[in-house]
Short mmCIF file of N, CA and C in Angstrom, two decimals:
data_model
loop_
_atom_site.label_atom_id
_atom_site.label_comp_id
_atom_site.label_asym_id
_atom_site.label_seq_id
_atom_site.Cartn_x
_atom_site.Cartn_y
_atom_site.Cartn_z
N UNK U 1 -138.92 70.76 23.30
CA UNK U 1 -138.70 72.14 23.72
C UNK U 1 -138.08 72.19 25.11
N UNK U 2 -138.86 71.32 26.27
CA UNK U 2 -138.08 71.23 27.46
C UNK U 2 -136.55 70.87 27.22
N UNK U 3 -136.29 69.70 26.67
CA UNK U 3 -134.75 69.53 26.34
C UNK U 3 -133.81 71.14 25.68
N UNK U 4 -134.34 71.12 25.39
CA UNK U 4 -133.50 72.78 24.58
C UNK U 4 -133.34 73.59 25.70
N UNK U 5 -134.08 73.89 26.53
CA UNK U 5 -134.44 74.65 27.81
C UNK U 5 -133.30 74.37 28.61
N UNK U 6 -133.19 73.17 29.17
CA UNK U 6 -132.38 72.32 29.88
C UNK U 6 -131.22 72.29 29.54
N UNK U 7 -130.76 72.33 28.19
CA UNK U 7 -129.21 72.09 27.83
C UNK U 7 -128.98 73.21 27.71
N UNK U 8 -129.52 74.46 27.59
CA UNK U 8 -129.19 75.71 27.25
C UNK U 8 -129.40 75.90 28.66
N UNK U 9 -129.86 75.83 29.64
CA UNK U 9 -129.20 76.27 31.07
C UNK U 9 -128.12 75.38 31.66
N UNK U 10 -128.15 74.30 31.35
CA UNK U 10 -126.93 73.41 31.35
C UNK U 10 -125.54 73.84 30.70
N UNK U 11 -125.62 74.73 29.84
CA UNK U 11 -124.71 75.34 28.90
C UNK U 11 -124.23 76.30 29.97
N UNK U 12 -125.35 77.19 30.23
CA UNK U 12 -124.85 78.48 30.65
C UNK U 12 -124.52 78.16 32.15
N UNK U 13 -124.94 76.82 33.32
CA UNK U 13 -123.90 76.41 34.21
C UNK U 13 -122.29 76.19 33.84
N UNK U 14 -122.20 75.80 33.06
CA UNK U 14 -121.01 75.52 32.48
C UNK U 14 -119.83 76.30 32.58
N UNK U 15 -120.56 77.11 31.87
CA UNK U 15 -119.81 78.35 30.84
C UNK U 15 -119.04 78.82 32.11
N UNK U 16 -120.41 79.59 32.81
CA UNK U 16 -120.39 80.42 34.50
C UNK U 16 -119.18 79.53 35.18
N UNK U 17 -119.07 78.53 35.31
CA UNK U 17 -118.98 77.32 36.41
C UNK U 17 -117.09 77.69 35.79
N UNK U 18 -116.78 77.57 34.38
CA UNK U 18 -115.67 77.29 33.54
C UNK U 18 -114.80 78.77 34.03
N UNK U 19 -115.63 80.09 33.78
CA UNK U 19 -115.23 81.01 33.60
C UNK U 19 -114.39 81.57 35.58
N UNK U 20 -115.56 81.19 36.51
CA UNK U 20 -115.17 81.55 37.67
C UNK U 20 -113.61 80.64 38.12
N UNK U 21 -113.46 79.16 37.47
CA UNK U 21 -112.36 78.71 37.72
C UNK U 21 -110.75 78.91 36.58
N UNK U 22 -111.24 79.79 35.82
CA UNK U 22 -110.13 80.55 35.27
C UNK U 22 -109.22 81.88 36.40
N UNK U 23 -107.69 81.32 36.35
CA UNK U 23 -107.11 81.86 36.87
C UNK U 23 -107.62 83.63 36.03
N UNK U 24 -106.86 84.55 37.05
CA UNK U 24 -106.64 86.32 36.74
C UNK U 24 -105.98 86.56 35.17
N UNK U 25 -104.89 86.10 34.85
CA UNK U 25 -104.03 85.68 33.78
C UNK U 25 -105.25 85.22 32.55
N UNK U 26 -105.65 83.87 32.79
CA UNK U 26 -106.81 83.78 31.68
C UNK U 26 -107.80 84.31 31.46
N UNK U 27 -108.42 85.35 32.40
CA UNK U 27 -109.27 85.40 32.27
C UNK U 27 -109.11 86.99 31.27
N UNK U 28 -107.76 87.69 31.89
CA UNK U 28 -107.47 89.12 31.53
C UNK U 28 -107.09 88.55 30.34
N UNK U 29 -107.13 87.51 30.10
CA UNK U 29 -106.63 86.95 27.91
C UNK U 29 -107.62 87.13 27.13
N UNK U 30 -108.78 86.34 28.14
CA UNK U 30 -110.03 86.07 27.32
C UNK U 30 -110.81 87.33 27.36
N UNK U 31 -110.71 88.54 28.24
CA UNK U 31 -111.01 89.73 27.90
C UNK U 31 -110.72 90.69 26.75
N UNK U 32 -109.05 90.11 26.48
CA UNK U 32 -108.27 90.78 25.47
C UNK U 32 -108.29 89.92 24.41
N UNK U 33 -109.08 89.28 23.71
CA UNK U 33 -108.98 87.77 23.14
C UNK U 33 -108.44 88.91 21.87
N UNK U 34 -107.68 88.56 20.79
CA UNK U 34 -107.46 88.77 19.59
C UNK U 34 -106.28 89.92 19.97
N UNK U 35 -105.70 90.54 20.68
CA UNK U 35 -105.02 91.66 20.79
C UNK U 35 -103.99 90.84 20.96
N UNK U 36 -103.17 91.48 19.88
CA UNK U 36 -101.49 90.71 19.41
C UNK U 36 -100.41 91.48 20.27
N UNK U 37 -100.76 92.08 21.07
CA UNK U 37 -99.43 93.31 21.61
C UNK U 37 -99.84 92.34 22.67
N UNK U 38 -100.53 91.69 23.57
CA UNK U 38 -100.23 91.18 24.57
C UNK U 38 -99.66 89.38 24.29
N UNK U 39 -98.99 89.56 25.27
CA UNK U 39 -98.18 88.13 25.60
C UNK U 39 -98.26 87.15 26.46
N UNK U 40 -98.83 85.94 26.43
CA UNK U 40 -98.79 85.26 28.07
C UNK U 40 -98.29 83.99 27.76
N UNK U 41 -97.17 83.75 28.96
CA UNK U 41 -96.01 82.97 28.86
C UNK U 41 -96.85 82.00 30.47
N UNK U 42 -97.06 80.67 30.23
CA UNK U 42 -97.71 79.37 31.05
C UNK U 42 -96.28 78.52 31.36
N UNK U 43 -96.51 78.99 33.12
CA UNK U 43 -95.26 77.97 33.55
C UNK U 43 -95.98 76.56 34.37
N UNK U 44 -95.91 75.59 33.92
CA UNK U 44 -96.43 74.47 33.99
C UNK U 44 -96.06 73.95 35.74
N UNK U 45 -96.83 73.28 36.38
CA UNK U 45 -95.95 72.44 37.17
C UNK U 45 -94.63 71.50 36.90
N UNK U 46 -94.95 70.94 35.80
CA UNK U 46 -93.94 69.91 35.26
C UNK U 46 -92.72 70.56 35.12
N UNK U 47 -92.50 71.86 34.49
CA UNK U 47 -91.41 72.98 34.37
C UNK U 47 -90.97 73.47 35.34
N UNK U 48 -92.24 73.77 36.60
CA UNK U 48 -91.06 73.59 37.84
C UNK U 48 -90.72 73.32 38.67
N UNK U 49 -91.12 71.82 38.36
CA UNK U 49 -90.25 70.86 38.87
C UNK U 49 -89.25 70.77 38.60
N UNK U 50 -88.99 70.60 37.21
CA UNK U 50 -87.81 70.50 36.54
C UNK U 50 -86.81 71.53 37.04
N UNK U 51 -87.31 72.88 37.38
CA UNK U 51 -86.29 73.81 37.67
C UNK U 51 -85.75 73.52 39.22
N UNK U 52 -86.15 73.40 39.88
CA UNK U 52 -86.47 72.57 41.08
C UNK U 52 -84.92 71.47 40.89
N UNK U 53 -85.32 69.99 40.29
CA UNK U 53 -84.34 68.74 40.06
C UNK U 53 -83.53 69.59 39.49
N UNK U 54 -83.04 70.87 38.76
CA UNK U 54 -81.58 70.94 37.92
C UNK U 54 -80.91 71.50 38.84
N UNK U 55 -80.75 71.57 40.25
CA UNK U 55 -80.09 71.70 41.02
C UNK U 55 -79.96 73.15 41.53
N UNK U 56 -81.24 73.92 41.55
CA UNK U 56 -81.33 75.68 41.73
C UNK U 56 -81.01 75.66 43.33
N UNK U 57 -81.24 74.34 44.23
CA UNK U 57 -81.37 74.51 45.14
C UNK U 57 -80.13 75.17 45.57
N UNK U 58 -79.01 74.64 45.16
CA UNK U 58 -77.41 74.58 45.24
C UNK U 58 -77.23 75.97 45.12
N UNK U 59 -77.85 76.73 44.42
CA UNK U 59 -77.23 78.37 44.17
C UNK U 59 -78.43 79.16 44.40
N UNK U 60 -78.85 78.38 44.99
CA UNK U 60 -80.50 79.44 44.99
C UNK U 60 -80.01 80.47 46.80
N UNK U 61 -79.64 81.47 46.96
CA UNK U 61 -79.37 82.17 47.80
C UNK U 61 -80.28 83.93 48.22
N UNK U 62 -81.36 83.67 47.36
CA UNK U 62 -82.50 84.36 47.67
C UNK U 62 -84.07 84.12 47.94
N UNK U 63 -83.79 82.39 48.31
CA UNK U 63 -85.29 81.59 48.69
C UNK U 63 -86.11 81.62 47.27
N UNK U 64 -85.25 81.31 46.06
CA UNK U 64 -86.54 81.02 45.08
C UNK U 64 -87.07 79.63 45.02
N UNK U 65 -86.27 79.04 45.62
CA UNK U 65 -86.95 77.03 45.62
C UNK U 65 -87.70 77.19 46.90
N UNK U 66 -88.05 77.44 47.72
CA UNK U 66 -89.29 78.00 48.39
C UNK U 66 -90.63 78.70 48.38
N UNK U 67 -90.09 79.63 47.32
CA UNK U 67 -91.19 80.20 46.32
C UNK U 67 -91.85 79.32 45.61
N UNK U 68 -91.05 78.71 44.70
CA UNK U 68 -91.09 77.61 43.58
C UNK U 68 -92.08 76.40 44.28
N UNK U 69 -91.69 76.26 45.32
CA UNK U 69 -92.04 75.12 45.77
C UNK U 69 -93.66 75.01 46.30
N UNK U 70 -93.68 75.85 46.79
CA UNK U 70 -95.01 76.21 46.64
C UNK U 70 -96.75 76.29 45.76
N UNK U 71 -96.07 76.58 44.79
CA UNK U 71 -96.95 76.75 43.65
C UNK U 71 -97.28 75.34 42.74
N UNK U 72 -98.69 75.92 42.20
CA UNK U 72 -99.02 74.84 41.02
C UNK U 72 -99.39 75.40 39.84
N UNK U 73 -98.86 76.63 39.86
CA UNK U 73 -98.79 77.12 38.05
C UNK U 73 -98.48 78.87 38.03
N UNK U 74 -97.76 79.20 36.90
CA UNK U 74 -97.38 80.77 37.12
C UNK U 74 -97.76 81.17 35.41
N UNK U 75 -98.15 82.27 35.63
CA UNK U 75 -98.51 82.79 34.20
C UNK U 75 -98.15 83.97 34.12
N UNK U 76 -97.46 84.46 33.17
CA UNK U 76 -97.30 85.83 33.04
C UNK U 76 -97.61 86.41 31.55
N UNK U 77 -98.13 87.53 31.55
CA UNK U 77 -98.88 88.34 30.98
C UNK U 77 -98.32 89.52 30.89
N UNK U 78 -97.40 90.16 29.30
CA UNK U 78 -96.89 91.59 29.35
C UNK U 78 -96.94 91.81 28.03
N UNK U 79 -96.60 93.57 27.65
CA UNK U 79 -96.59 93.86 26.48
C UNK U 79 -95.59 95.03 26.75
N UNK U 80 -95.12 95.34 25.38
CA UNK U 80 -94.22 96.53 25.49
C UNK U 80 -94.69 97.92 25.71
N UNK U 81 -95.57 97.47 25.10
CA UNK U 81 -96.08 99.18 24.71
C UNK U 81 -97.86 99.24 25.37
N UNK U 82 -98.33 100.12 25.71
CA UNK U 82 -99.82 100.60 25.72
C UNK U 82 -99.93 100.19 27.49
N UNK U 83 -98.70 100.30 27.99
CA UNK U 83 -98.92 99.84 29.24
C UNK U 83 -99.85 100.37 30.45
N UNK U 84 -100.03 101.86 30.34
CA UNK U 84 -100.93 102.64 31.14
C UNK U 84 -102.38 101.97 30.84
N UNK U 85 -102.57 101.59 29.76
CA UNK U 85 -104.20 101.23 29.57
C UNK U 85 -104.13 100.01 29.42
N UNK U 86 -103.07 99.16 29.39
CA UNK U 86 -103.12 97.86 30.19
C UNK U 86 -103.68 97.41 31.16
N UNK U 87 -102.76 98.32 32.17
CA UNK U 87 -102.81 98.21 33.53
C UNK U 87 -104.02 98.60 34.10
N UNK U 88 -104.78 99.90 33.81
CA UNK U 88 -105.73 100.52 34.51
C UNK U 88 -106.70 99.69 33.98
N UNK U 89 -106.34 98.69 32.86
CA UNK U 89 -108.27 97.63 32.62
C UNK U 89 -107.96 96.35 33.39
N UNK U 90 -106.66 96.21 33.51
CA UNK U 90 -106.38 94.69 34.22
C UNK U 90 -106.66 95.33 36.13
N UNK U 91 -106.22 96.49 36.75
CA UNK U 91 -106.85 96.61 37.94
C UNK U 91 -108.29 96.65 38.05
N UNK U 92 -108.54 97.48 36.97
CA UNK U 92 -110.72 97.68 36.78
C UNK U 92 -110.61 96.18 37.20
N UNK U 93 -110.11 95.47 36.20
CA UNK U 93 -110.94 93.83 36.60
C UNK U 93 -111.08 93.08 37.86
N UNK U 94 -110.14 93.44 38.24
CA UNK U 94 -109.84 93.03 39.63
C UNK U 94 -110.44 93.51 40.53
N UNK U 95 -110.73 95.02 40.90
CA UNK U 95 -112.00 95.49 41.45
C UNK U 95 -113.30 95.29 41.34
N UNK U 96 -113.26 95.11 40.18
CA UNK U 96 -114.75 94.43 39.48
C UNK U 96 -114.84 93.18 39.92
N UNK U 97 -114.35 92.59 40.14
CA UNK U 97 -114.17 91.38 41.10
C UNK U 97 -113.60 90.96 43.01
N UNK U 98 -114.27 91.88 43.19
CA UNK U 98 -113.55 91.84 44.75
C UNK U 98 -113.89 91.31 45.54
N UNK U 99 -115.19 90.55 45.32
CA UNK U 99 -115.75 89.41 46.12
C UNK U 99 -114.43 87.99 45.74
N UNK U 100 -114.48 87.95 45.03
CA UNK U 100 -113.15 87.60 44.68
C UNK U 100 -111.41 87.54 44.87
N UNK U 101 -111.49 88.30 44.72
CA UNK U 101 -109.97 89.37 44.77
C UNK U 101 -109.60 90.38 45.55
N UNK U 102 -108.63 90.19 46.97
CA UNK U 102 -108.39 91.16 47.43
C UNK U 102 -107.67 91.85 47.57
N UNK U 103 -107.08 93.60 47.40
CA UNK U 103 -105.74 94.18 47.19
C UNK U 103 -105.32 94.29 48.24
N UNK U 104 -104.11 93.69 48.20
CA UNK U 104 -102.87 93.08 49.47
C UNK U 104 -102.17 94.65 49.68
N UNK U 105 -101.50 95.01 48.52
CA UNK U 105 -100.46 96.22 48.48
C UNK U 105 -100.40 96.98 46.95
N UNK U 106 -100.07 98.36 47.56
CA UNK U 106 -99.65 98.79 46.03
C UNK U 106 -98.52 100.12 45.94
N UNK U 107 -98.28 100.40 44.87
CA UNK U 107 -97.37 101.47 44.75
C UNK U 107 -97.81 102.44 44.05
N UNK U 108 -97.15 103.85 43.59
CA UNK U 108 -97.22 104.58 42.36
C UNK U 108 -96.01 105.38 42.52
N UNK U 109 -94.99 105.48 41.60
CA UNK U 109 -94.31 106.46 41.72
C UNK U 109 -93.79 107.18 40.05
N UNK U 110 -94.17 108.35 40.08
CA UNK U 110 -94.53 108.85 38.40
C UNK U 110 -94.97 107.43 37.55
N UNK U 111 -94.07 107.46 36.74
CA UNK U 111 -94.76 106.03 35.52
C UNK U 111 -95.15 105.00 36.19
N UNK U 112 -94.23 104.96 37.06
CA UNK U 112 -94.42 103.08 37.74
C UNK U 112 -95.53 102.76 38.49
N UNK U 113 -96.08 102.13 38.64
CA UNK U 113 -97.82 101.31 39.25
C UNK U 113 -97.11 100.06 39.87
N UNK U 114 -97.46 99.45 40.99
CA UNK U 114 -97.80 98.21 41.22
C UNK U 114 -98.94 97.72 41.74
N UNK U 115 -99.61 96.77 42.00
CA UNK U 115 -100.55 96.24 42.61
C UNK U 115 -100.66 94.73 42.98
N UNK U 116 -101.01 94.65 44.08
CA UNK U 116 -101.32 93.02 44.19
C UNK U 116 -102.08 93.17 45.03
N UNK U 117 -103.18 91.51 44.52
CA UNK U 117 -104.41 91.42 44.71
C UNK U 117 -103.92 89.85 45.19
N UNK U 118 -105.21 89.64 46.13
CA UNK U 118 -104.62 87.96 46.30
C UNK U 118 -106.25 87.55 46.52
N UNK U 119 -106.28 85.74 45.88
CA UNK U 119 -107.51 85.23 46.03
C UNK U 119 -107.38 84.09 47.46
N UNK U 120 -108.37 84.18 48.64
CA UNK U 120 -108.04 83.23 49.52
C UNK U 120 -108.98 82.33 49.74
N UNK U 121 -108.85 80.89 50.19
CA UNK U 121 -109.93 80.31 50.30
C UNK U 121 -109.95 79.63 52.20
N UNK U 122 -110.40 79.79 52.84
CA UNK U 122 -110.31 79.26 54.00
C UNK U 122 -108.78 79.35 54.71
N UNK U 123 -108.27 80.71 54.62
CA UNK U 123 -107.33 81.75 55.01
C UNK U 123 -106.52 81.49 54.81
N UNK U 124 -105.73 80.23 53.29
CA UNK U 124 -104.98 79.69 52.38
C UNK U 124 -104.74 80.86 51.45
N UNK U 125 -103.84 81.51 50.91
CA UNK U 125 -103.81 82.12 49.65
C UNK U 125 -104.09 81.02 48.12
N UNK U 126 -104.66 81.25 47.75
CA UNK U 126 -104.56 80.07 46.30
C UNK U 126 -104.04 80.99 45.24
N UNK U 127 -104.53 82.14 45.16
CA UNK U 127 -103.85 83.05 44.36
C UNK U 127 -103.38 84.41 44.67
N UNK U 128 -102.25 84.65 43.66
CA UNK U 128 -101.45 85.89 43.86
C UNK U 128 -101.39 86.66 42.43
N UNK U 129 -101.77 87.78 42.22
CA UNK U 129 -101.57 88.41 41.01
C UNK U 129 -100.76 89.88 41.43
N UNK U 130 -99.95 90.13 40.54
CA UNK U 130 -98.81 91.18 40.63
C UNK U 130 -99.37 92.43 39.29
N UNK U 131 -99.85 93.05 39.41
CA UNK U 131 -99.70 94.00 38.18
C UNK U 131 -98.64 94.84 38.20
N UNK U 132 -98.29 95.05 37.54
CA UNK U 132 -96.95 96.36 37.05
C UNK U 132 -97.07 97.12 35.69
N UNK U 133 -96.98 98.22 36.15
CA UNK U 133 -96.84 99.25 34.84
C UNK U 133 -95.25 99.94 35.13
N UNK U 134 -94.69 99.82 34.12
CA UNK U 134 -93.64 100.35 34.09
C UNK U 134 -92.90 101.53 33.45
N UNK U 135 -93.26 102.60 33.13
CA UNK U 135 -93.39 103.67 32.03
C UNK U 135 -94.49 102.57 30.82
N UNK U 136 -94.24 102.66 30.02
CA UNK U 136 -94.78 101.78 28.12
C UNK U 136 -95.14 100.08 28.75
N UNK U 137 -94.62 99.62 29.36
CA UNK U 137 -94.16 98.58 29.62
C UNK U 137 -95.24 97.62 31.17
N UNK U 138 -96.29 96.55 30.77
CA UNK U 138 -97.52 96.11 31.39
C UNK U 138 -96.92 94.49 31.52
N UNK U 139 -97.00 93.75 32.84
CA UNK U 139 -97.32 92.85 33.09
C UNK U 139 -97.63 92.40 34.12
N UNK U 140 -98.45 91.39 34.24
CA UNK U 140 -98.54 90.55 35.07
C UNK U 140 -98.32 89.55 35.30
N UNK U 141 -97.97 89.48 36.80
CA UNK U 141 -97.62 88.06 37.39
C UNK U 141 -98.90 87.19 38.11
N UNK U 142 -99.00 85.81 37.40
CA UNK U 142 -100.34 85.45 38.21
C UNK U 142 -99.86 83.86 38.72
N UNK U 143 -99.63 83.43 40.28
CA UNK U 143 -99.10 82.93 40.59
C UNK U 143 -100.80 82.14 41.31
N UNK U 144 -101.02 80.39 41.63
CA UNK U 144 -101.32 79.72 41.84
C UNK U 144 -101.18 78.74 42.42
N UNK U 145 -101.40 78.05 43.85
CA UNK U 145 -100.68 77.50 44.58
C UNK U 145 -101.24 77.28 45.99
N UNK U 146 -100.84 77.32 47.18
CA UNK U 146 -101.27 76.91 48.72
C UNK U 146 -100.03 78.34 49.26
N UNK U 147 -100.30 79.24 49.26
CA UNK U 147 -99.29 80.21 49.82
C UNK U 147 -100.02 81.07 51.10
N UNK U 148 -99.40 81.25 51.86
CA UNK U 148 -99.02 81.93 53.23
C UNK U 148 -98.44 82.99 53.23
N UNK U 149 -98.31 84.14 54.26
CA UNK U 149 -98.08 85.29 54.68
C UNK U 149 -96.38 85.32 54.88
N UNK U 150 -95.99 84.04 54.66
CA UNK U 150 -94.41 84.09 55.46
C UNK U 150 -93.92 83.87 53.36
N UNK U 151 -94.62 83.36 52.32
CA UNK U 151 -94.55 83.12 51.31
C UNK U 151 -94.79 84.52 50.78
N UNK U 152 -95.29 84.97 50.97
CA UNK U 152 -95.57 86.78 50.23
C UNK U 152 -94.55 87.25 50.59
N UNK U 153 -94.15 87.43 51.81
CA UNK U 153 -92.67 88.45 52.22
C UNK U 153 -91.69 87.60 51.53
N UNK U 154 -91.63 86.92 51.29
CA UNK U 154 -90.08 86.19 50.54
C UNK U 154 -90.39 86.84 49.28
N UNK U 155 -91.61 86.49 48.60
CA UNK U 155 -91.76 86.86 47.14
C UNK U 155 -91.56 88.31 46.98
N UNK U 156 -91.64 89.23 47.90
CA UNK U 156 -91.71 90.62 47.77
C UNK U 156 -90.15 90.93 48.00
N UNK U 157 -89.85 90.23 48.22
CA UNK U 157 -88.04 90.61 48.69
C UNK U 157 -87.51 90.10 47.80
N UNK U 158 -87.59 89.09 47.05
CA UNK U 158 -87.04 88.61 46.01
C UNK U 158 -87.39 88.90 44.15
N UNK U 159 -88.67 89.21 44.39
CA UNK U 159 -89.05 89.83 42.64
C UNK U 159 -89.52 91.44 42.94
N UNK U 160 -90.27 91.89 44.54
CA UNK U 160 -90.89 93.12 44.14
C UNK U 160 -89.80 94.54 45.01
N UNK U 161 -88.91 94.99 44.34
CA UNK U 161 -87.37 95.84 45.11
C UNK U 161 -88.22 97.21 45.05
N UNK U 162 -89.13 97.45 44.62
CA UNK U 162 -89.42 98.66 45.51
C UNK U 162 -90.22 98.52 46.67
N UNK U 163 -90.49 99.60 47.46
CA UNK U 163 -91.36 99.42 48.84
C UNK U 163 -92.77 100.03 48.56
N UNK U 164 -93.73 98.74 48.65
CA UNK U 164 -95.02 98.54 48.87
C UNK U 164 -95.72 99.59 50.14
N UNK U 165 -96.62 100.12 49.28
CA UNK U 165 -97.89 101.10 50.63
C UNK U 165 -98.78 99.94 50.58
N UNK U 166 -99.28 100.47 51.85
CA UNK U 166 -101.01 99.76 51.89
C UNK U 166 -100.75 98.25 52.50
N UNK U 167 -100.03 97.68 52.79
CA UNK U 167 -99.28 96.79 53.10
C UNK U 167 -100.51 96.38 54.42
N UNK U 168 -101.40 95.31 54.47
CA UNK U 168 -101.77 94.60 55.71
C UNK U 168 -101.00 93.50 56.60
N UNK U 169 -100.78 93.76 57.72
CA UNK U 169 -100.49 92.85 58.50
C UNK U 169 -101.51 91.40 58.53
#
């Protein structure tokens, strides 16, 4: 009976232990587990590297091999349609998690939403998550990595063209 006890709290370290080191991206999957309208596309390290060696450096004239370079994994997460109630359960989560997760910046202008939340560990960014609602249209960007304050303003100039409120120095 003690053994049962033991592996079944051994289990549920696990589980806990498994679930807190799931990136924003997996975890907003495993919330949505079975829902076919959402999409999530896993960009590997190995992939970009590769993008990296095919020579982006040569034409890269908006700092994306700096971006790139940075990171150790990007995931993105979108759907066409149902995007308003996408978005407003993928921010819930993120609030629901704010010991966790903190909101960097955001937008609203009629349809359009943005948000970003960033996870830090010893005043390192390790993570970056982007939500966007776009009229119908939900995704997220969930970026992973060793990133800095001089690494957010590049990324915001280069993927996010509207202008961010709430913005901390």
């Amino acid at each position: 009976m003690r053994m049962r006890v033991l592996l079944t709290v051994l289990m549920v370290t696990v589980v806990t232990a498994m679930m807190r080191a799931q990136d924003f991206a997996s975890r907003y999957m495993s919330e949505n587990a079975g829902d076919t309208t959402l999409v999530c596309i896993s960009v590997s390290p190995r992939m970009m590297e590769e993008i990296l060696e095919k020579g982006i450096q040569e034409k890269d004239t908006i700092g994306i091999t700096e971006i790139i370079s940075k990171l150790k994994s990007m995931q993105i997460v979108y759907a066409e349609k149902r995007g308003k109630g996408y978005f407003e359960k993928a921010e819930e989560m993120a609030e629901r998690n704010s010991a966790r997760f903190r909101k960097l910046a955001s937008y609203d202008k009629e349809k359009d939403h943005c948000r970003i939340f960033v996870r830090e560990q010893e005043e390192q960014i390790v993570e970056l998550v982007l939500l966007k609602q776009e009229g119908r249209r939900f995704t997220v960007i969930n970026f992973t990595g060793n990133m800095d304050r001089g690494f957010i303003e590049e990324l915001k100039h280069t993927m996010i063209l509207k202008p961010m409120k709430g913005e901390e120095s």
